[in-house]
mmCIF file of C-alpha atoms and ligand atoms in Angstrom:
data_model
loop_
_atom_site.group_PDB
_atom_site.id
_atom_site.type_symbol
_atom_site.label_atom_id
_atom_site.label_comp_id
_atom_site.label_asym_id
_atom_site.label_seq_id
_atom_site.Cartn_x
_atom_site.Cartn_y
_atom_site.Cartn_z
ATOM 1 C CA MET A 1 81.313 61.133 -8.411
ATOM 2 C CA ARG A 2 79.560 60.745 -11.629
ATOM 3 C CA GLY A 3 81.231 61.659 -15.580
ATOM 4 C CA GLN A 4 84.393 62.472 -16.231
ATOM 5 C CA THR A 5 85.643 62.512 -12.664
ATOM 6 C CA ASN A 6 85.236 58.438 -11.413
ATOM 7 C CA PRO A 7 88.088 57.030 -11.961
ATOM 8 C CA TYR A 8 86.250 53.818 -12.587
ATOM 9 C CA LEU A 9 84.084 55.243 -15.018
ATOM 10 C CA GLU A 10 86.309 53.630 -17.924
ATOM 11 C CA LEU A 11 85.445 49.750 -16.585
ATOM 12 C CA ALA A 12 81.600 50.086 -16.076
ATOM 13 C CA ALA A 13 79.352 48.360 -18.937
ATOM 14 C CA PRO A 14 77.720 50.265 -21.388
ATOM 15 C CA GLY A 15 75.529 52.887 -20.548
ATOM 16 C CA ILE A 16 76.422 53.719 -17.348
ATOM 17 C CA GLY A 17 78.005 56.340 -18.270
ATOM 18 C CA ALA A 18 75.284 58.582 -19.453
ATOM 19 C CA LEU A 19 73.159 57.408 -16.343
ATOM 20 C CA ASN A 20 71.116 59.518 -14.498
ATOM 21 C CA PRO A 21 70.204 57.707 -11.647
ATOM 22 C CA TYR A 22 65.850 57.976 -10.696
ATOM 23 C CA LEU A 23 65.123 60.517 -8.075
ATOM 24 C CA PRO A 24 62.011 59.611 -5.367
ATOM 25 C CA GLY A 25 60.034 61.900 -3.902
ATOM 26 C CA LYS A 26 61.505 63.417 -0.330
ATOM 27 C CA PRO A 27 61.054 61.865 2.203
ATOM 28 C CA ILE A 28 58.761 62.970 5.649
ATOM 29 C CA SER A 29 61.376 62.717 7.869
ATOM 30 C CA GLU A 30 64.626 64.314 5.905
ATOM 31 C CA LEU A 31 62.632 66.548 5.119
ATOM 32 C CA GLU A 32 61.412 68.174 8.763
ATOM 33 C CA ARG A 33 64.960 66.816 9.697
ATOM 34 C CA GLU A 34 66.511 69.934 6.940
ATOM 35 C CA LEU A 35 63.750 72.333 8.682
ATOM 36 C CA GLY A 36 63.267 71.542 12.126
ATOM 37 C CA ILE A 37 59.331 71.093 11.325
ATOM 38 C CA SER A 38 56.908 68.268 12.172
ATOM 39 C CA HIS A 39 53.389 67.319 10.648
ATOM 40 C CA SER A 40 54.340 68.214 6.890
ATOM 41 C CA ILE A 41 52.448 66.349 4.497
ATOM 42 C CA LYS A 42 53.222 64.466 1.733
ATOM 43 C CA LEU A 43 52.066 64.358 -1.572
ATOM 44 C CA ALA A 44 55.324 63.716 -3.944
ATOM 45 C CA SER A 45 55.168 60.267 -5.024
ATOM 46 C CA ASN A 46 51.289 58.485 -5.684
ATOM 47 C CA GLU A 47 51.076 56.984 -2.434
ATOM 48 C CA ASN A 48 47.853 56.203 -0.612
ATOM 49 C CA PRO A 49 46.761 58.437 1.672
ATOM 50 C CA LEU A 50 44.376 55.873 3.293
ATOM 51 C CA GLY A 51 47.860 53.703 4.502
ATOM 52 C CA VAL A 52 46.701 49.848 4.402
ATOM 53 C CA SER A 53 43.924 47.179 5.130
ATOM 54 C CA ASP A 54 43.863 46.246 8.304
ATOM 55 C CA LYS A 55 43.790 42.535 7.116
ATOM 56 C CA VAL A 56 47.545 44.097 5.332
ATOM 57 C CA ILE A 57 48.635 44.667 9.027
ATOM 58 C CA GLU A 58 47.066 42.005 10.865
ATOM 59 C CA ALA A 59 48.522 39.111 7.898
ATOM 60 C CA ILE A 60 52.821 40.690 8.784
ATOM 61 C CA ALA A 61 52.113 41.294 12.438
ATOM 62 C CA ASN A 62 51.070 36.771 11.231
ATOM 63 C CA CYS A 63 54.546 36.922 9.469
ATOM 64 C CA SER A 64 57.191 37.622 12.357
ATOM 65 C CA PRO A 65 57.859 33.569 13.046
ATOM 66 C CA GLU A 66 59.244 33.513 9.334
ATOM 67 C CA LEU A 67 61.895 36.052 8.853
ATOM 68 C CA SER A 68 64.792 33.451 9.542
ATOM 69 C CA ARG A 69 63.036 31.777 7.067
ATOM 70 C CA TYR A 70 63.394 32.634 2.885
ATOM 71 C CA PRO A 71 60.413 33.226 1.166
ATOM 72 C CA ASP A 72 58.881 31.527 -1.382
ATOM 73 C CA GLY A 73 61.217 32.568 -4.223
ATOM 74 C CA GLY A 74 57.523 31.493 -6.408
ATOM 75 C CA ALA A 75 54.741 33.180 -4.295
ATOM 76 C CA PHE A 76 53.222 30.109 -5.190
ATOM 77 C CA GLN A 77 50.376 31.502 -3.261
ATOM 78 C CA LEU A 78 50.465 35.251 -4.513
ATOM 79 C CA ARG A 79 50.940 33.362 -7.926
ATOM 80 C CA GLN A 80 47.873 31.151 -7.893
ATOM 81 C CA ARG A 81 46.009 34.329 -6.510
ATOM 82 C CA LEU A 82 46.617 36.946 -8.916
ATOM 83 C CA ALA A 83 46.408 34.631 -12.152
ATOM 84 C CA GLU A 84 42.929 33.482 -10.749
ATOM 85 C CA LYS A 85 42.368 37.213 -10.667
ATOM 86 C CA HIS A 86 43.251 37.602 -14.166
ATOM 87 C CA GLY A 87 42.500 34.662 -15.333
ATOM 88 C CA VAL A 88 45.114 32.824 -17.002
ATOM 89 C CA ASP A 89 47.803 30.886 -15.937
ATOM 90 C CA PRO A 90 50.731 31.086 -12.730
ATOM 91 C CA GLY A 91 53.442 30.337 -15.488
ATOM 92 C CA CYS A 92 52.128 34.198 -17.091
ATOM 93 C CA ILE A 93 53.221 36.176 -13.687
ATOM 94 C CA THR A 94 56.688 37.214 -13.069
ATOM 95 C CA LEU A 95 56.655 38.893 -9.603
ATOM 96 C CA GLY A 96 59.013 41.590 -8.456
ATOM 97 C CA ASN A 97 60.503 43.554 -5.508
ATOM 98 C CA GLY A 98 57.761 46.902 -7.371
ATOM 99 C CA SER A 99 56.770 46.820 -10.840
ATOM 100 C CA ASN A 100 60.444 49.129 -11.471
ATOM 101 C CA ASP A 101 61.546 45.174 -10.672
ATOM 102 C CA VAL A 102 59.454 43.819 -13.453
ATOM 103 C CA LEU A 103 60.643 46.676 -15.146
ATOM 104 C CA ASP A 104 63.844 46.501 -15.469
ATOM 105 C CA MET A 105 63.743 42.147 -16.048
ATOM 106 C CA VAL A 106 62.164 43.464 -18.905
ATOM 107 C CA ALA A 107 65.156 45.799 -20.411
ATOM 108 C CA ARG A 108 67.931 42.510 -19.491
ATOM 109 C CA VAL A 109 65.946 40.016 -20.635
ATOM 110 C CA PHE A 110 65.468 42.647 -24.710
ATOM 111 C CA LEU A 111 67.884 45.291 -24.581
ATOM 112 C CA SER A 112 71.381 45.351 -25.224
ATOM 113 C CA PRO A 113 73.821 47.906 -27.334
ATOM 114 C CA GLY A 114 72.994 47.625 -30.947
ATOM 115 C CA VAL A 115 69.119 47.916 -30.019
ATOM 116 C CA GLU A 116 66.547 50.508 -29.139
ATOM 117 C CA SER A 117 64.218 51.051 -26.183
ATOM 118 C CA LEU A 118 61.269 53.251 -27.756
ATOM 119 C CA PHE A 119 59.254 55.909 -25.203
ATOM 120 C CA SER A 120 57.474 58.757 -25.142
ATOM 121 C CA GLN A 121 58.725 62.498 -23.942
ATOM 122 C CA TYR A 122 57.480 62.746 -20.154
ATOM 123 C CA ALA A 123 57.237 59.202 -19.969
ATOM 124 C CA PHE A 124 57.696 57.966 -16.496
ATOM 125 C CA ALA A 125 61.840 57.715 -15.308
ATOM 126 C CA VAL A 126 62.601 54.431 -15.110
ATOM 127 C CA TYR A 127 62.047 53.006 -18.393
ATOM 128 C CA PRO A 128 65.273 55.664 -19.975
ATOM 129 C CA ILE A 129 66.726 54.611 -16.545
ATOM 130 C CA SER A 130 66.337 50.299 -17.053
ATOM 131 C CA SER A 131 67.337 51.315 -21.585
ATOM 132 C CA GLN A 132 70.488 53.206 -20.641
ATOM 133 C CA ALA A 133 71.665 50.388 -18.325
ATOM 134 C CA ALA A 134 71.409 47.704 -20.633
ATOM 135 C CA GLY A 135 73.335 49.844 -23.284
ATOM 136 C CA ALA A 136 70.234 50.735 -25.675
ATOM 137 C CA LYS A 137 69.838 52.915 -27.892
ATOM 138 C CA LEU A 138 66.967 55.636 -25.876
ATOM 139 C CA VAL A 139 64.627 56.169 -28.980
ATOM 140 C CA ILE A 140 61.977 59.149 -27.288
ATOM 141 C CA ALA A 141 59.337 60.124 -29.469
ATOM 142 C CA PRO A 142 58.176 64.032 -28.636
ATOM 143 C CA ALA A 143 54.503 64.433 -26.735
ATOM 144 C CA ARG A 144 51.345 66.104 -27.771
ATOM 145 C CA GLU A 145 49.484 67.177 -25.316
ATOM 146 C CA TYR A 146 52.007 66.076 -23.198
ATOM 147 C CA GLY A 147 50.745 62.590 -23.273
ATOM 148 C CA HIS A 148 51.816 59.497 -25.353
ATOM 149 C CA ASP A 149 51.513 60.588 -29.610
ATOM 150 C CA LEU A 150 50.566 56.701 -30.729
ATOM 151 C CA ASP A 151 51.737 57.955 -34.617
ATOM 152 C CA ARG A 152 54.340 59.492 -33.858
ATOM 153 C CA MET A 153 55.886 56.438 -31.904
ATOM 154 C CA LEU A 154 54.647 54.364 -35.292
ATOM 155 C CA GLN A 155 57.216 56.201 -37.069
ATOM 156 C CA LEU A 156 59.975 55.644 -35.137
ATOM 157 C CA VAL A 157 59.767 51.544 -34.669
ATOM 158 C CA THR A 158 62.538 50.637 -36.970
ATOM 159 C CA PRO A 159 64.399 46.306 -37.361
ATOM 160 C CA ARG A 160 65.953 47.628 -34.445
ATOM 161 C CA THR A 161 63.466 48.702 -31.765
ATOM 162 C CA ARG A 162 63.088 45.798 -29.163
ATOM 163 C CA VAL A 163 61.155 47.303 -26.241
ATOM 164 C CA ILE A 164 58.308 50.006 -26.170
ATOM 165 C CA TRP A 165 56.665 51.430 -22.950
ATOM 166 C CA ILE A 166 53.987 52.916 -22.849
ATOM 167 C CA ALA A 167 52.177 53.619 -19.265
ATOM 168 C CA ASN A 168 48.715 54.255 -19.349
ATOM 169 C CA PRO A 169 47.850 56.269 -17.419
ATOM 170 C CA ASN A 170 51.243 58.373 -17.789
ATOM 171 C CA ASN A 171 53.075 59.551 -14.372
ATOM 172 C CA PRO A 172 54.829 62.275 -14.188
ATOM 173 C CA THR A 173 51.350 63.504 -16.946
ATOM 174 C CA GLY A 174 48.284 61.345 -16.202
ATOM 175 C CA THR A 175 47.278 61.428 -19.284
ATOM 176 C CA TRP A 176 45.328 58.598 -21.060
ATOM 177 C CA LEU A 177 45.138 56.585 -24.389
ATOM 178 C CA ALA A 178 41.372 55.450 -24.671
ATOM 179 C CA ARG A 179 40.980 51.592 -25.994
ATOM 180 C CA ASP A 180 40.710 52.143 -29.667
ATOM 181 C CA GLU A 181 43.772 54.780 -30.410
ATOM 182 C CA LEU A 182 45.753 52.147 -28.138
ATOM 183 C CA LEU A 183 44.078 48.375 -30.142
ATOM 184 C CA ASP A 184 44.481 50.586 -32.710
ATOM 185 C CA PHE A 185 48.680 51.031 -32.198
ATOM 186 C CA LEU A 186 48.470 47.422 -31.099
ATOM 187 C CA THR A 187 47.431 46.121 -34.239
ATOM 188 C CA GLN A 188 49.819 47.584 -36.574
ATOM 189 C CA LEU A 189 52.563 46.578 -34.011
ATOM 190 C CA PRO A 190 55.466 44.828 -35.971
ATOM 191 C CA ASP A 191 55.915 41.521 -33.676
ATOM 192 C CA HIS A 192 59.780 41.369 -33.352
ATOM 193 C CA LEU A 193 58.961 44.226 -29.963
ATOM 194 C CA ILE A 194 57.293 43.712 -27.190
ATOM 195 C CA LEU A 195 55.342 46.018 -26.037
ATOM 196 C CA VAL A 196 55.636 46.966 -22.182
ATOM 197 C CA LEU A 197 51.661 48.519 -21.066
ATOM 198 C CA ASP A 198 52.061 49.962 -17.853
ATOM 199 C CA GLU A 199 49.311 49.973 -15.743
ATOM 200 C CA ALA A 200 50.087 50.734 -11.965
ATOM 201 C CA TYR A 201 47.212 53.144 -11.988
ATOM 202 C CA ILE A 202 44.316 51.522 -12.992
ATOM 203 C CA GLU A 203 41.936 51.526 -9.883
ATOM 204 C CA TYR A 204 42.079 54.681 -10.184
ATOM 205 C CA VAL A 205 40.958 55.799 -13.510
ATOM 206 C CA GLN A 206 37.180 56.161 -14.379
ATOM 207 C CA GLN A 207 36.496 56.368 -17.876
ATOM 208 C CA SER A 208 34.627 54.100 -19.546
ATOM 209 C CA ASP A 209 37.090 53.538 -22.856
ATOM 210 C CA TYR A 210 39.997 52.971 -21.070
ATOM 211 C CA PRO A 211 41.205 50.604 -21.507
ATOM 212 C CA ASP A 212 42.520 47.153 -19.391
ATOM 213 C CA GLY A 213 45.416 46.583 -21.218
ATOM 214 C CA THR A 214 45.045 42.342 -20.103
ATOM 215 C CA ALA A 215 41.879 41.418 -22.085
ATOM 216 C CA TRP A 216 44.125 42.188 -25.276
ATOM 217 C CA LEU A 217 46.707 39.286 -23.816
ATOM 218 C CA SER A 218 45.612 36.239 -25.674
ATOM 219 C CA ARG A 219 45.588 38.368 -29.330
ATOM 220 C CA PHE A 220 49.542 40.234 -28.690
ATOM 221 C CA PRO A 221 52.058 37.553 -26.875
ATOM 222 C CA ASN A 222 54.454 40.227 -27.602
ATOM 223 C CA LEU A 223 52.867 42.263 -24.926
ATOM 224 C CA ILE A 224 54.374 42.679 -20.925
ATOM 225 C CA VAL A 225 51.103 44.321 -18.456
ATOM 226 C CA THR A 226 52.400 44.938 -15.391
ATOM 227 C CA ARG A 227 50.784 46.233 -11.989
ATOM 228 C CA THR A 228 51.451 46.749 -8.787
ATOM 229 C CA PHE A 229 50.490 47.674 -4.858
ATOM 230 C CA SER A 230 52.760 49.982 -4.420
ATOM 231 C CA LYS A 231 49.163 53.132 -5.823
ATOM 232 C CA ALA A 232 45.996 52.017 -4.703
ATOM 233 C CA TYR A 233 47.069 48.756 -3.075
ATOM 234 C CA GLY A 234 48.963 51.695 -0.642
ATOM 235 C CA LEU A 235 52.017 48.522 -0.618
ATOM 236 C CA ALA A 236 54.360 50.883 -1.537
ATOM 237 C CA SER A 237 57.169 50.492 0.792
ATOM 238 C CA LEU A 238 56.870 46.251 0.739
ATOM 239 C CA ARG A 239 57.849 46.459 -2.916
ATOM 240 C CA VAL A 240 55.323 44.807 -4.917
ATOM 241 C CA GLY A 241 54.632 44.156 -8.347
ATOM 242 C CA TYR A 242 54.268 41.493 -11.542
ATOM 243 C CA GLY A 243 53.962 41.473 -15.267
ATOM 244 C CA ILE A 244 51.094 39.061 -16.789
ATOM 245 C CA SER A 245 52.089 38.560 -19.938
ATOM 246 C CA ASN A 246 52.113 34.787 -21.842
ATOM 247 C CA PRO A 247 54.129 32.273 -20.189
ATOM 248 C CA ASP A 248 57.273 32.380 -22.740
ATOM 249 C CA LEU A 249 58.032 35.924 -21.748
ATOM 250 C CA ALA A 250 57.096 35.490 -17.835
ATOM 251 C CA ASP A 251 59.914 32.307 -18.166
ATOM 252 C CA LEU A 252 62.558 34.172 -19.758
ATOM 253 C CA LEU A 253 61.566 37.261 -17.197
ATOM 254 C CA ASN A 254 62.012 34.646 -14.600
ATOM 255 C CA ARG A 255 65.637 33.423 -15.872
ATOM 256 C CA VAL A 256 67.060 37.030 -14.682
ATOM 257 C CA ARG A 257 64.348 37.167 -12.128
ATOM 258 C CA GLN A 258 66.672 37.384 -8.161
ATOM 259 C CA PRO A 259 65.306 34.189 -6.229
ATOM 260 C CA PHE A 260 64.377 35.672 -3.371
ATOM 261 C CA ASN A 261 63.065 39.043 -4.951
ATOM 262 C CA VAL A 262 59.356 39.492 -2.837
ATOM 263 C CA ASN A 263 59.751 38.669 1.001
ATOM 264 C CA THR A 264 57.639 36.913 3.726
ATOM 265 C CA PRO A 265 55.680 39.440 4.670
ATOM 266 C CA ALA A 266 54.992 41.660 1.126
ATOM 267 C CA GLN A 267 53.946 38.098 -0.717
ATOM 268 C CA SER A 268 52.258 37.745 2.440
ATOM 269 C CA ALA A 269 50.312 41.900 2.651
ATOM 270 C CA ALA A 270 49.637 41.327 -1.008
ATOM 271 C CA LEU A 271 47.284 38.788 -1.054
ATOM 272 C CA ALA A 272 45.837 40.729 2.105
ATOM 273 C CA ALA A 273 45.014 43.526 -0.028
ATOM 274 C CA LEU A 274 43.217 42.015 -2.443
ATOM 275 C CA GLN A 275 41.257 40.904 -0.112
ATOM 276 C CA ASP A 276 40.212 43.845 1.073
ATOM 277 C CA GLN A 277 38.363 45.090 -2.170
ATOM 278 C CA ALA A 278 36.204 47.174 -0.181
ATOM 279 C CA PHE A 279 39.675 49.166 1.203
ATOM 280 C CA ILE A 280 40.050 50.076 -2.683
ATOM 281 C CA GLN A 281 36.952 51.071 -3.324
ATOM 282 C CA ARG A 282 37.222 53.275 -0.354
ATOM 283 C CA SER A 283 39.726 54.443 -1.632
ATOM 284 C CA ILE A 284 39.040 54.997 -5.179
ATOM 285 C CA ALA A 285 36.082 57.900 -3.702
ATOM 286 C CA LEU A 286 39.268 59.581 -2.064
ATOM 287 C CA ASN A 287 40.610 60.302 -5.030
ATOM 288 C CA ASN A 288 37.619 60.815 -6.726
ATOM 289 C CA ARG A 289 37.002 63.200 -4.186
ATOM 290 C CA GLY A 290 40.721 64.320 -3.563
ATOM 291 C CA MET A 291 40.412 65.361 -7.227
ATOM 292 C CA GLN A 292 37.193 67.532 -7.316
ATOM 293 C CA GLN A 293 39.111 69.233 -4.659
ATOM 294 C CA TYR A 294 41.712 70.364 -7.018
ATOM 295 C CA ARG A 295 39.836 70.560 -9.681
ATOM 296 C CA GLN A 296 38.081 73.706 -8.516
ATOM 297 C CA GLY A 297 41.232 74.801 -6.406
ATOM 298 C CA PHE A 298 43.854 74.607 -8.270
ATOM 299 C CA GLU A 299 41.001 76.610 -11.219
ATOM 300 C CA ARG A 300 40.187 79.002 -7.645
ATOM 301 C CA LEU A 301 43.679 79.766 -7.435
ATOM 302 C CA GLY A 302 44.193 80.771 -11.177
ATOM 303 C CA LEU A 303 46.252 78.066 -12.262
ATOM 304 C CA GLU A 304 46.567 74.998 -15.220
ATOM 305 C CA ALA A 305 46.855 71.716 -14.624
ATOM 306 C CA ILE A 306 47.295 69.077 -17.060
ATOM 307 C CA PRO A 307 44.377 66.631 -17.532
ATOM 308 C CA SER A 308 44.923 63.879 -14.754
ATOM 309 C CA VAL A 309 43.077 60.233 -14.710
ATOM 310 C CA ALA A 310 45.369 59.280 -12.044
ATOM 311 C CA ASN A 311 46.557 59.500 -8.383
ATOM 312 C CA PHE A 312 47.660 62.720 -9.091
ATOM 313 C CA VAL A 313 47.423 66.022 -11.184
ATOM 314 C CA THR A 314 50.498 67.754 -12.830
ATOM 315 C CA VAL A 315 50.383 71.749 -12.435
ATOM 316 C CA ASP A 316 51.954 74.402 -14.547
ATOM 317 C CA PHE A 317 53.152 77.378 -12.279
ATOM 318 C CA ALA A 318 55.705 79.207 -15.331
ATOM 319 C CA GLU A 319 58.918 79.864 -14.540
ATOM 320 C CA GLU A 320 57.997 80.232 -10.195
ATOM 321 C CA ALA A 321 57.623 76.322 -10.623
ATOM 322 C CA SER A 322 61.539 75.433 -8.117
ATOM 323 C CA ARG A 323 60.374 79.234 -5.672
ATOM 324 C CA ILE A 324 56.869 78.062 -5.135
ATOM 325 C CA ASP A 325 58.138 73.898 -4.686
ATOM 326 C CA ARG A 326 61.047 75.669 -1.920
ATOM 327 C CA ALA A 327 58.075 77.754 -0.622
ATOM 328 C CA LEU A 328 55.970 74.587 0.694
ATOM 329 C CA LEU A 329 58.765 73.270 1.883
ATOM 330 C CA SER A 330 59.631 76.190 4.007
ATOM 331 C CA GLU A 331 55.834 75.849 5.039
ATOM 332 C CA GLY A 332 55.798 71.106 4.999
ATOM 333 C CA CYS A 333 54.194 71.154 1.901
ATOM 334 C CA ILE A 334 56.238 68.152 -0.406
ATOM 335 C CA THR A 335 55.251 68.083 -4.102
ATOM 336 C CA ARG A 336 57.150 66.228 -6.642
ATOM 337 C CA PRO A 337 59.240 68.849 -8.859
ATOM 338 C CA ILE A 338 59.312 67.215 -12.319
ATOM 339 C CA ALA A 339 62.257 69.153 -14.454
ATOM 340 C CA ASN A 340 63.973 66.273 -14.762
ATOM 341 C CA TYR A 341 61.197 65.336 -17.366
ATOM 342 C CA GLY A 342 61.545 68.090 -19.002
ATOM 343 C CA LEU A 343 58.715 69.144 -17.243
ATOM 344 C CA PRO A 344 60.880 72.631 -15.170
ATOM 345 C CA ASN A 345 57.931 74.300 -15.247
ATOM 346 C CA HIS A 346 55.335 71.422 -13.506
ATOM 347 C CA LEU A 347 54.735 70.217 -10.214
ATOM 348 C CA ARG A 348 53.550 66.759 -10.096
ATOM 349 C CA ILE A 349 51.025 66.885 -7.095
ATOM 350 C CA SER A 350 49.563 63.706 -5.472
ATOM 351 C CA ILE A 351 45.447 63.683 -3.752
ATOM 352 C CA GLY A 352 45.778 62.911 -0.142
ATOM 353 C CA LEU A 353 43.146 63.435 2.235
ATOM 354 C CA GLU A 354 40.647 65.946 2.166
ATOM 355 C CA GLU A 355 42.852 67.854 4.568
ATOM 356 C CA GLU A 356 46.265 67.771 3.124
ATOM 357 C CA ASN A 357 44.211 68.775 -0.162
ATOM 358 C CA ASP A 358 43.250 71.514 1.419
ATOM 359 C CA ARG A 359 46.444 72.925 3.194
ATOM 360 C CA LEU A 360 48.138 72.463 0.289
ATOM 361 C CA LEU A 361 45.314 74.689 -1.185
ATOM 362 C CA ALA A 362 45.741 76.473 1.239
ATOM 363 C CA THR A 363 49.476 76.707 1.554
ATOM 364 C CA LEU A 364 49.404 78.178 -2.300
ATOM 365 C CA ALA A 365 47.015 80.093 -1.958
ATOM 366 C CA LYS A 366 49.344 81.638 0.556
ATOM 367 C CA VAL A 367 53.190 80.760 -1.682
ATOM 368 C CA LEU A 368 51.873 82.600 -5.080
ATOM 369 C CA LYS A 369 52.557 85.566 -5.913
ATOM 370 C CA PRO A 370 49.342 87.521 -6.262
ATOM 371 C CA ARG A 371 49.969 87.726 -10.690
ATOM 372 C CA PHE A 372 48.394 84.147 -10.224
ATOM 373 C CA ARG A 373 45.423 84.877 -8.335
ATOM 374 C CA SER A 374 42.369 85.472 -10.921
HETATM 375 C C1 LIG B 1 54.469 54.180 -9.201
HETATM 376 C C2 LIG B 1 54.997 53.842 -10.040
HETATM 377 C C3 LIG B 1 55.489 52.433 -10.781
HETATM 378 C C4 LIG B 1 55.953 51.457 -9.529
HETATM 379 O O1 LIG B 1 56.695 51.048 -9.145
HETATM 380 P P1 LIG B 1 56.917 50.380 -8.122
HETATM 381 O O2 LIG B 1 58.718 49.858 -8.588
HETATM 382 O O3 LIG B 1 55.486 49.489 -8.459
HETATM 383 O O4 LIG B 1 57.103 50.682 -6.787
HETATM 384 C C5 LIG B 1 54.930 52.098 -12.166
HETATM 385 N N1 LIG B 1 55.026 52.848 -13.198
HETATM 386 C C6 LIG B 1 54.729 53.756 -12.730
HETATM 387 C C7 LIG B 1 54.166 54.335 -14.511
HETATM 388 C C8 LIG B 1 54.721 54.705 -11.444
HETATM 389 O O5 LIG B 1 53.917 55.559 -11.900
#
């Protein structure tokens, strides 16, 4: 039903015809249904392998009496709590149904036919999708060593640039930008555009010169920082994320926000999750150990990975990637093919529990042809 064959395409808004839908990681239930297997592992969507904090489970159970009521559309408590966390006014917080929703609000508010949306090659898939849906022209800066080339991005800024999107660290590459280079970039940007700094994986980053973008909000009023509860906080299925920006930008985002975009269990779960920072610390420690395990394991297998600071690693399988993907699936291991990102030779592999990482590495050893082994 896509492209020329769809008779309704001419009725659709500009941009829709060239739109490619987001390709999510394969759900475990789907793989098991297709192959008639059980005990699969999913290392495809950068989810928290520890699940969620016990406090979250309790908070969601306590929501049962509220399920027939509309949620608090303004999410008073959660916005209050997030404002405290970031040392800003609650009017600076825009809640989303996942941070994806906030990114989409940015596109709907600031992008339209005739303006440009600028991001890097290998940037997060939502940037082109939301930009294209809004009818903007996509301007893609070639990457440098799989990461952002900020000089190239600056060169591509024009008077029509409205939104620049940067994920730090980036998905699907795991690459990151240091404080100095990003600050230097910010200071050189003209003020007729919005810079979105997507910090979905910030909790995992260990590097001391990695910047927390919220520190720059008062200095750069055209900055929107986005965060999510989907990754380290483990709430991917509940869909909660947020933007932090100056209140004038938040006001515009709020105008296109669906009134009840964050449901009651999600609001309660996010509040509870924020209270359990010990869970976050355990999640980070597990991720650090898993990263070591993968580094050593990939090296043993003679595989090259893009250096990552997040909770996933993107590995080069050369022309074998899609065969390896299928072989892993048949062994019950779901990883993420990223040909749709222009990386057909790589698979993105999330860091799981120690035993899941072991199983992934052992399965790789089994399915790799000998030339990959050192
Ligand atoms: C996972 C991810 C998000 C978060 O998506 P949610 O909608 O909050 O679940 C945002 N940006 C990047 C780069 C991501 O990888």
